[in-house]
Short mmCIF file of C-alpha atoms and ligand atoms in Angstrom, two decimals:
data_model
loop_
_atom_site.label_atom_id
_atom_site.label_comp_id
_atom_site.label_asym_id
_atom_site.label_seq_id
_atom_site.Cartn_x
_atom_site.Cartn_y
_atom_site.Cartn_z
CA UNK A 5 22.94 10.22 1.63
CA UNK A 6 23.14 7.36 0.25
CA UNK A 7 21.39 4.62 -0.04
CA UNK A 8 22.47 1.67 1.89
CA UNK A 9 21.68 -1.87 1.55
CA UNK A 10 21.69 -4.27 4.39
CA UNK A 11 23.27 -7.33 4.79
CA UNK A 12 21.35 -10.87 5.50
CA UNK A 13 22.44 -10.96 8.94
CA UNK A 14 21.97 -7.18 9.52
CA UNK A 15 18.78 -7.52 8.25
CA UNK A 16 17.98 -10.56 10.68
CA UNK A 17 18.84 -8.98 13.84
CA UNK A 18 16.27 -5.50 13.00
CA UNK A 19 13.51 -7.84 13.98
CA UNK A 20 11.30 -6.78 11.16
CA UNK A 21 8.66 -9.63 10.19
CA UNK A 22 9.77 -10.08 6.81
CA UNK A 23 13.83 -11.33 8.20
CA UNK A 24 12.76 -12.48 11.58
CA UNK A 25 9.93 -15.34 10.41
CA UNK A 26 12.39 -16.46 7.67
CA UNK A 27 14.35 -19.64 8.82
CA UNK A 28 18.34 -19.15 7.94
CA UNK A 29 17.76 -20.99 4.74
CA UNK A 30 14.93 -19.00 3.22
CA UNK A 31 15.88 -15.50 0.92
CA UNK A 32 12.25 -13.77 2.09
CA UNK A 33 10.60 -11.18 -0.62
CA UNK A 34 7.03 -11.53 0.92
CA UNK A 35 6.01 -8.78 3.44
CA UNK A 36 6.60 -5.17 1.93
CA UNK A 37 9.62 -4.13 4.15
CA UNK A 38 12.39 -2.67 2.41
CA UNK A 39 16.24 -3.96 2.70
CA UNK A 40 18.00 -0.65 2.91
CA UNK A 41 18.53 1.17 6.02
CA UNK A 42 16.77 3.72 7.42
CA UNK A 43 17.53 7.43 5.48
CA UNK A 44 20.13 9.33 7.76
CA UNK A 45 17.86 12.79 8.73
CA UNK A 46 15.58 9.82 10.21
CA UNK A 47 17.61 8.39 12.30
CA UNK A 48 18.79 11.95 13.81
CA UNK A 49 15.09 12.70 13.78
CA UNK A 50 14.77 9.69 16.29
CA UNK A 51 17.92 9.70 18.20
CA UNK A 52 16.98 14.15 19.23
CA UNK A 53 14.12 12.92 19.93
CA UNK A 54 15.41 10.25 22.32
CA UNK A 55 18.20 12.79 23.05
CA UNK A 56 15.51 15.10 24.16
CA UNK A 57 13.84 12.43 26.40
CA UNK A 58 10.98 13.84 24.32
CA UNK A 59 9.08 10.66 23.78
CA UNK A 60 5.52 11.30 26.23
CA UNK A 61 2.01 12.11 25.33
CA UNK A 62 1.41 14.15 21.86
CA UNK A 63 -0.63 16.79 21.65
CA UNK A 64 -2.24 16.20 18.23
CA UNK A 65 -3.59 19.84 18.72
CA UNK A 66 0.22 21.69 18.53
CA UNK A 67 3.41 21.02 18.12
CA UNK A 68 4.54 19.07 15.59
CA UNK A 69 1.78 16.94 14.81
CA UNK A 70 0.29 20.60 13.14
CA UNK A 71 3.52 20.61 11.01
CA UNK A 72 2.95 17.08 9.86
CA UNK A 73 -0.12 18.29 9.10
CA UNK A 74 0.92 21.52 7.09
CA UNK A 75 4.20 19.48 5.75
CA UNK A 76 0.93 17.06 4.07
CA UNK A 77 -0.53 20.05 2.66
CA UNK A 78 2.43 22.04 1.06
CA UNK A 79 3.76 18.34 -0.17
CA UNK A 80 0.16 17.50 -1.76
CA UNK A 81 0.19 21.13 -3.25
CA UNK A 82 3.37 20.44 -4.57
CA UNK A 83 3.00 16.84 -5.86
CA UNK A 84 -0.68 16.19 -6.21
CA UNK A 85 -1.50 19.58 -7.83
CA UNK A 86 -5.00 19.69 -5.63
CA UNK A 87 -5.05 21.91 -2.41
CA UNK A 88 -5.80 20.03 0.64
CA UNK A 89 -6.71 22.23 4.37
CA UNK A 90 -4.32 21.44 7.55
CA UNK A 91 -7.20 21.75 9.83
CA UNK A 92 -8.81 19.39 7.69
CA UNK A 93 -5.69 16.95 8.72
CA UNK A 94 -5.98 14.08 10.76
CA UNK A 95 -3.08 12.06 12.24
CA UNK A 96 -3.57 8.29 13.11
CA UNK A 97 -0.96 5.25 13.99
CA UNK A 98 -2.04 3.07 11.18
CA UNK A 99 -3.73 3.18 7.78
CA UNK A 100 -5.69 0.12 8.17
CA UNK A 101 -6.95 1.71 11.81
CA UNK A 102 -8.32 4.86 9.81
CA UNK A 103 -10.18 1.94 7.65
CA UNK A 104 -11.65 0.38 10.51
CA UNK A 105 -12.91 3.58 11.85
CA UNK A 106 -14.81 4.78 8.34
CA UNK A 107 -16.20 1.44 8.30
CA UNK A 108 -17.64 2.21 11.55
CA UNK A 109 -18.73 5.85 11.45
CA UNK A 110 -20.12 5.45 8.04
CA UNK A 111 -21.56 2.21 7.32
CA UNK A 112 -23.83 -0.16 8.93
CA UNK A 113 -23.84 -4.06 9.55
CA UNK A 114 -24.58 -5.48 6.43
CA UNK A 115 -23.84 -3.25 3.98
CA UNK A 116 -21.09 -3.07 1.25
CA UNK A 117 -17.65 -1.85 0.44
CA UNK A 118 -16.86 -1.89 -3.00
CA UNK A 119 -12.71 -2.85 -3.01
CA UNK A 120 -10.70 -3.74 -5.60
CA UNK A 121 -9.94 -7.44 -6.48
CA UNK A 122 -6.60 -8.88 -5.61
CA UNK A 123 -7.05 -7.41 -2.25
CA UNK A 124 -4.75 -6.37 -0.08
CA UNK A 125 -5.63 -8.99 2.83
CA UNK A 126 -6.42 -6.40 6.01
CA UNK A 127 -8.80 -4.49 3.58
CA UNK A 128 -11.14 -7.84 3.87
CA UNK A 129 -10.19 -8.91 6.55
CA UNK A 130 -11.91 -4.81 8.46
CA UNK A 131 -14.82 -4.89 5.85
CA UNK A 132 -15.43 -8.91 7.13
CA UNK A 133 -14.75 -8.88 10.51
CA UNK A 134 -16.95 -5.55 11.40
CA UNK A 135 -20.16 -6.95 9.29
CA UNK A 136 -19.85 -5.54 6.29
CA UNK A 137 -19.88 -6.91 2.50
CA UNK A 138 -16.81 -6.16 0.41
CA UNK A 139 -18.28 -6.07 -3.25
CA UNK A 140 -15.30 -7.25 -5.65
CA UNK A 141 -14.22 -5.02 -8.19
CA UNK A 142 -11.39 -6.65 -10.54
CA UNK A 143 -7.98 -4.11 -11.03
CA UNK A 144 -8.33 -2.93 -14.08
CA UNK A 145 -8.87 0.71 -16.35
CA UNK A 146 -12.75 1.23 -17.32
CA UNK A 147 -13.12 -0.33 -21.03
CA UNK A 148 -12.70 -3.42 -19.73
CA UNK A 149 -14.90 -5.73 -19.90
CA UNK A 150 -15.00 -7.73 -16.13
CA UNK A 151 -14.49 -3.90 -14.78
CA UNK A 152 -18.25 -3.07 -17.21
CA UNK A 153 -19.53 -6.89 -15.55
CA UNK A 154 -18.71 -5.82 -12.36
CA UNK A 155 -19.62 -2.51 -12.35
CA UNK A 156 -22.98 -3.18 -13.76
CA UNK A 157 -23.28 -5.28 -10.01
CA UNK A 158 -22.23 -2.88 -8.15
CA UNK A 159 -24.51 -0.24 -9.78
CA UNK A 160 -27.55 -2.68 -8.63
CA UNK A 161 -25.86 -3.29 -4.88
CA UNK A 162 -28.51 -1.95 -2.58
CA UNK A 163 -26.47 -1.37 0.33
CA UNK A 164 -22.51 -0.37 -1.36
CA UNK A 165 -21.88 2.97 1.21
CA UNK A 166 -18.24 2.36 1.00
CA UNK A 167 -16.00 2.39 -1.97
CA UNK A 168 -12.03 1.32 -0.85
CA UNK A 169 -8.91 2.33 -2.89
CA UNK A 170 -5.75 1.32 -2.96
CA UNK A 171 -3.86 3.64 -5.26
CA UNK A 172 -1.92 2.52 -6.05
CA UNK A 173 -2.62 -0.64 -6.25
CA UNK A 174 -1.34 -3.57 -3.54
CA UNK A 175 -0.73 -6.00 -5.00
CA UNK A 176 -0.46 -5.47 -8.75
CA UNK A 177 1.18 -2.32 -8.63
CA UNK A 178 -1.39 -0.94 -11.08
CA UNK A 179 -2.15 2.72 -11.17
CA UNK A 180 -5.75 3.92 -12.00
CA UNK A 181 -6.28 6.92 -14.22
CA UNK A 182 -7.85 9.71 -14.37
CA UNK A 183 -10.74 8.28 -16.36
CA UNK A 184 -11.36 4.83 -14.40
CA UNK A 185 -11.36 7.56 -11.50
CA UNK A 186 -14.51 9.61 -12.79
CA UNK A 187 -16.21 6.64 -13.31
CA UNK A 188 -16.14 5.28 -9.54
CA UNK A 189 -17.06 9.57 -8.83
CA UNK A 190 -19.41 8.87 -10.80
CA UNK A 191 -20.71 5.62 -8.55
CA UNK A 192 -20.08 6.98 -5.07
CA UNK A 193 -22.33 9.74 -5.87
CA UNK A 194 -24.95 8.13 -7.77
CA UNK A 195 -24.97 5.74 -4.83
CA UNK A 196 -24.00 8.76 -2.17
CA UNK A 197 -21.30 6.45 -0.99
CA UNK A 198 -18.53 7.37 0.79
CA UNK A 199 -14.89 6.98 -0.34
CA UNK A 200 -11.75 5.98 1.15
CA UNK A 201 -8.23 6.18 -0.62
CA UNK A 202 -5.41 4.45 0.10
CA UNK A 203 -2.26 6.56 -1.17
CA UNK A 204 0.84 4.24 0.90
CA UNK A 205 2.44 3.74 -2.41
CA UNK A 206 2.43 6.64 -4.63
CA UNK A 207 5.57 7.58 -3.58
CA UNK A 208 6.78 4.99 -5.88
CA UNK A 209 5.77 5.44 -9.86
CA UNK A 210 8.05 4.96 -11.89
CA UNK A 211 8.26 6.00 -15.77
CA UNK A 212 6.67 9.89 -14.72
CA UNK A 213 3.34 7.33 -14.70
CA UNK A 214 1.12 10.10 -13.28
CA UNK A 215 -0.67 8.35 -10.07
CA UNK A 216 -3.87 10.71 -9.32
CA UNK A 217 -5.73 11.24 -6.43
CA UNK A 218 -9.94 10.66 -6.46
CA UNK A 219 -9.79 13.66 -3.68
CA UNK A 220 -9.05 15.39 -6.02
CA UNK A 221 -11.14 14.78 -8.70
CA UNK A 222 -15.17 16.97 -8.85
CA UNK A 223 -17.94 14.87 -7.63
CA UNK A 224 -16.32 12.81 -4.94
CA UNK A 225 -13.76 15.51 -3.38
CA UNK A 226 -16.29 16.23 -0.75
CA UNK A 227 -16.64 12.97 0.12
CA UNK A 228 -13.75 11.30 0.04
CA UNK A 229 -10.99 9.93 2.81
CA UNK A 230 -7.49 9.81 1.90
CA UNK A 231 -4.94 8.40 4.31
CA UNK A 232 -0.86 8.37 3.43
CA UNK A 233 2.08 7.81 5.32
CA UNK A 234 5.91 7.67 4.71
CA UNK A 235 5.31 3.76 6.44
CA UNK A 236 6.53 1.51 2.91
CA UNK A 237 8.96 4.10 1.54
CA UNK A 238 10.84 5.09 4.24
CA UNK A 239 10.81 1.79 5.59
CA UNK A 240 9.85 2.75 9.02
CA UNK A 241 6.12 0.60 9.91
CA UNK A 242 6.49 0.16 13.52
CA UNK A 243 6.59 3.65 13.89
CA UNK A 244 3.17 4.09 13.54
CA UNK A 245 1.91 7.39 11.82
CA UNK A 246 -0.55 8.05 9.47
CA UNK A 247 -1.94 10.70 7.53
CA UNK A 248 -5.52 11.58 6.65
CA UNK A 249 -7.43 13.88 4.95
CA UNK A 250 -11.03 14.84 5.03
CA UNK A 251 -12.66 16.03 2.23
CA UNK A 252 -15.81 17.86 3.49
CA UNK A 253 -16.24 18.91 7.57
CA UNK A 254 -19.55 17.00 7.67
CA UNK A 255 -16.70 13.48 7.23
CA UNK A 256 -14.38 14.96 9.21
CA UNK A 257 -17.06 15.70 12.73
CA UNK A 258 -18.69 11.97 12.10
CA UNK A 259 -15.03 10.28 11.49
CA UNK A 260 -14.21 12.42 14.64
CA UNK A 261 -17.78 10.92 16.91
CA UNK A 262 -15.84 8.18 17.33
CA UNK A 263 -14.24 7.69 20.71
CA UNK A 264 -10.39 8.98 20.46
CA UNK A 265 -8.62 6.02 21.11
CA UNK A 266 -10.10 4.26 18.39
CA UNK A 267 -8.98 7.18 15.46
CA UNK A 268 -5.97 8.14 17.23
CA UNK A 269 -2.27 6.92 18.50
CA UNK A 270 -0.04 8.26 16.51
CA UNK A 271 3.48 7.69 17.89
CA UNK A 272 5.62 11.25 18.94
CA UNK A 273 8.28 9.27 17.67
CA UNK A 274 6.66 8.14 13.94
CA UNK A 275 5.13 11.87 13.94
CA UNK A 276 8.83 12.83 13.91
CA UNK A 277 9.80 10.24 12.06
CA UNK A 278 7.76 11.05 9.40
CA UNK A 279 8.44 14.87 9.22
CA UNK A 280 12.06 14.30 8.52
CA UNK A 281 11.24 11.56 5.55
CA UNK A 282 9.15 14.50 4.16
CA UNK A 283 10.96 16.97 5.05
CA UNK A 284 14.60 15.67 4.43
CA UNK A 285 14.75 12.86 2.67
CA UNK A 286 14.08 13.84 -0.95
CA UNK A 287 17.69 12.68 -2.38
CA UNK A 288 16.83 9.69 -0.70
CA UNK A 289 14.08 8.59 -2.14
CA UNK A 290 14.90 9.70 -5.71
CA UNK A 291 18.03 6.65 -5.43
CA UNK A 292 15.42 4.47 -3.23
CA UNK A 293 13.09 5.11 -6.49
CA UNK A 294 16.06 4.62 -8.88
CA UNK A 295 17.38 0.77 -7.73
CA UNK A 296 14.05 -0.47 -7.68
CA UNK A 297 13.70 1.22 -10.52
CA UNK A 298 16.76 -1.13 -12.19
CA UNK A 299 15.47 -4.33 -10.15
CA UNK A 300 11.83 -3.64 -11.35
CA UNK A 301 13.78 -4.21 -15.62
CA UNK A 302 15.55 -6.64 -14.28
CA UNK A 303 12.81 -8.45 -13.12
CA UNK A 304 10.63 -8.05 -16.20
CA UNK A 305 14.03 -9.44 -18.42
CA UNK A 306 14.15 -12.27 -15.93
CA UNK A 307 10.31 -13.14 -16.04
CA UNK A 308 9.95 -12.72 -19.90
CA UNK A 309 12.65 -16.14 -20.22
CA UNK A 310 10.02 -18.01 -18.56
CA UNK A 311 7.29 -19.13 -21.19
CA UNK A 312 4.97 -20.65 -18.40
CA UNK A 313 5.15 -16.60 -16.47
CA UNK A 314 2.58 -13.92 -17.20
CA UNK A 315 4.35 -10.50 -15.70
CA UNK A 316 3.42 -7.14 -15.73
CA UNK A 317 6.30 -5.05 -15.25
CA UNK A 318 3.92 -2.56 -11.93
CA UNK A 319 3.48 1.18 -12.73
CA UNK A 320 3.95 1.47 -9.23
CA UNK A 321 5.19 -0.24 -5.59
CA UNK A 322 8.02 -2.50 -4.95
CA UNK A 323 6.12 -5.50 -5.17
CA UNK A 324 5.12 -7.66 -7.75
CA UNK A 325 2.56 -10.07 -9.19
CA UNK A 326 3.35 -12.43 -11.08
CA UNK A 327 0.89 -15.17 -12.06
CA UNK A 328 2.42 -18.87 -12.25
CA UNK A 329 -0.84 -20.44 -13.50
CA UNK A 330 0.59 -21.12 -16.87
CA UNK A 331 3.35 -22.86 -15.39
CA UNK A 332 0.75 -25.99 -13.95
CA UNK A 333 1.20 -24.28 -10.37
CA UNK A 334 -2.35 -23.00 -10.05
CA UNK A 335 -3.08 -24.35 -6.32
CA UNK A 336 0.58 -24.16 -4.71
CA UNK A 337 2.56 -21.77 -6.04
CA UNK A 338 4.24 -19.84 -3.02
CA UNK A 339 5.10 -23.87 -0.94
CA UNK A 340 6.81 -24.80 -4.51
CA UNK A 341 9.21 -22.37 -4.70
CA UNK A 342 9.75 -22.16 -1.29
CA UNK A 343 10.01 -26.07 -0.74
CA UNK A 344 12.32 -25.73 -4.30
CA UNK A 345 13.93 -22.52 -4.37
CA UNK A 346 14.25 -21.57 -0.52
CA UNK A 347 11.95 -18.15 -1.27
CA UNK A 348 9.08 -16.82 0.67
CA UNK A 349 6.40 -14.43 -1.56
CA UNK A 350 3.14 -13.54 -0.44
CA UNK A 351 1.20 -15.89 -1.63
CA UNK A 352 -1.33 -15.64 -4.15
CA UNK A 353 -4.10 -16.94 -1.58
CA UNK A 354 -4.02 -14.08 0.71
CA UNK A 355 -5.64 -11.21 -1.81
CA UNK A 356 -8.27 -13.36 -2.29
CA UNK A 357 -10.36 -17.10 -3.64
CA UNK A 358 -9.22 -19.11 -6.84
CA UNK A 359 -5.41 -16.56 -6.52
CA UNK A 360 -3.21 -19.35 -5.46
CA UNK A 361 -1.57 -19.88 -9.46
CA UNK A 362 -0.07 -16.04 -8.16
CA UNK A 363 2.54 -14.71 -5.85
CA UNK A 364 4.14 -11.53 -4.90
CA UNK A 365 6.98 -10.62 -5.04
CA UNK A 366 9.11 -7.98 -2.89
CA UNK A 367 11.48 -6.53 -4.80
CA UNK A 368 13.16 -3.76 -2.01
CA UNK A 369 16.81 -4.94 -2.04
CA UNK A 370 20.22 -4.83 -3.60
CA UNK A 371 20.67 -5.99 -6.79
CA UNK A 372 22.45 -9.24 -5.27
CA UNK A 373 20.39 -10.15 -3.33
CA UNK A 374 17.41 -9.84 -6.32
CA UNK A 375 19.42 -12.13 -8.53
CA UNK A 376 20.00 -14.69 -6.23
CA UNK A 377 16.54 -14.45 -5.59
CA UNK A 378 15.67 -14.95 -9.32
CA UNK A 379 18.05 -18.25 -9.16
CA UNK A 380 15.98 -19.56 -7.07
CA UNK A 381 12.97 -18.57 -8.57
CA UNK A 382 14.28 -20.42 -11.78
CA UNK A 383 15.94 -23.03 -10.04
CA UNK A 384 12.19 -24.23 -8.27
CA UNK A 385 10.18 -23.41 -11.73
CA UNK A 386 13.10 -26.07 -13.81
CA UNK A 387 12.92 -28.89 -10.80
CA UNK A 388 9.53 -29.79 -11.88
CA UNK A 389 8.09 -30.12 -8.56
CA UNK A 390 4.96 -29.66 -7.25
CA UNK A 391 3.06 -30.01 -11.18
CA UNK A 392 0.28 -32.38 -11.47
C1 PLP B 29 -1.97 -0.70 0.73
C2 PLP B 29 -0.99 -0.87 1.99
N1 PLP B 29 -1.93 0.31 2.81
C3 PLP B 29 -1.49 -0.59 4.62
C4 PLP B 29 -0.94 -0.37 4.36
C5 PLP B 29 0.11 -0.36 5.90
O1 PLP B 29 0.03 0.38 6.62
P1 PLP B 29 -0.37 1.05 8.24
O2 PLP B 29 0.22 -0.46 8.82
O3 PLP B 29 -0.75 2.27 8.40
O4 PLP B 29 -2.44 -0.41 7.95
C6 PLP B 29 0.37 -1.26 3.68
C7 PLP B 29 1.47 -2.03 4.03
O5 PLP B 29 2.09 -2.60 3.08
C8 PLP B 29 -0.46 -1.79 2.63
O6 PLP B 29 0.34 -2.06 0.92
#
């Protein structure tokens, strides 16, 4: 089973958001989709479902969904070292959907939701559009001054009801260490807040970094809702399947008070593909990690040649968070790279206010295409375009 890089033509024909939206002369590296063919066991599972016409409503209480819940519990026991109960698992269509449901079930209008900044945009949208208030905490470890200051704000917050974590963090690729998770667990206990942890990127971690889950931290476990999926690591986001775990029966029961159609909806194909990914794609995932590790090192070497660029290689994810403020691009970094370099990156501004000088680059691609991207990136910076 080999990792196969798709050609530009294949990717453009594939209809994904990343390549589908990019004009013909632009190389896209914005949306978090991979430029690799879907792993063979996933393709086989999807074909088998179609061949058997197994495309009716999934029975979430039996068959494949139950197998998926058990698989999640087994994998977590092996890789995470803690013991989730399969009966505490809930299968939804999307993690962001589950987050919206948790916000509705556990908070009220005007309540505060603690979330790290920069923030994955759908998190902010979910919090704000449901009438809750984001309380921003800078990404960093507990000892950092900025974090300490924000912490004091969180401790004073009157209506903090939910702590939202993205572990590992999108867009920075930061992995929160155990001490930080323990501090968040204390805060959650102290404020009697629920914790939601999105661990969709936890399978792509570099250099043996430990990626602990707050769901296993004493004090937080019973108040934590964890969601993950195979969507990012296996590039199957369009199939709609996310797997959640509730740290207590009480949390689970409260989530289930929401209408079924609001909190459910994983597709039969998404469930089949996620089982195939987690059961049979270990060696494919290893190859992906190797390729991404090579890309990450190349990216770090390349960025280090520019004095004006600040870049810390991510500890996890295939996303690079690049600070271009020193290049004089405080207000328009993404625009300049698009116009002068013909590359589409994700603008920092979508991750929070005053972040226009940052860009997020998705390096989940072949070495050859990454090289092209970097050449164009360098050309755009050297062009002087966009400087005041
Ligand atoms: C942190 C994070 N959560 C969730 C998602 C999307 O997952 P879903 O479509 O299941 O909401 C992404 C996609 O990039 C992500 O980066």
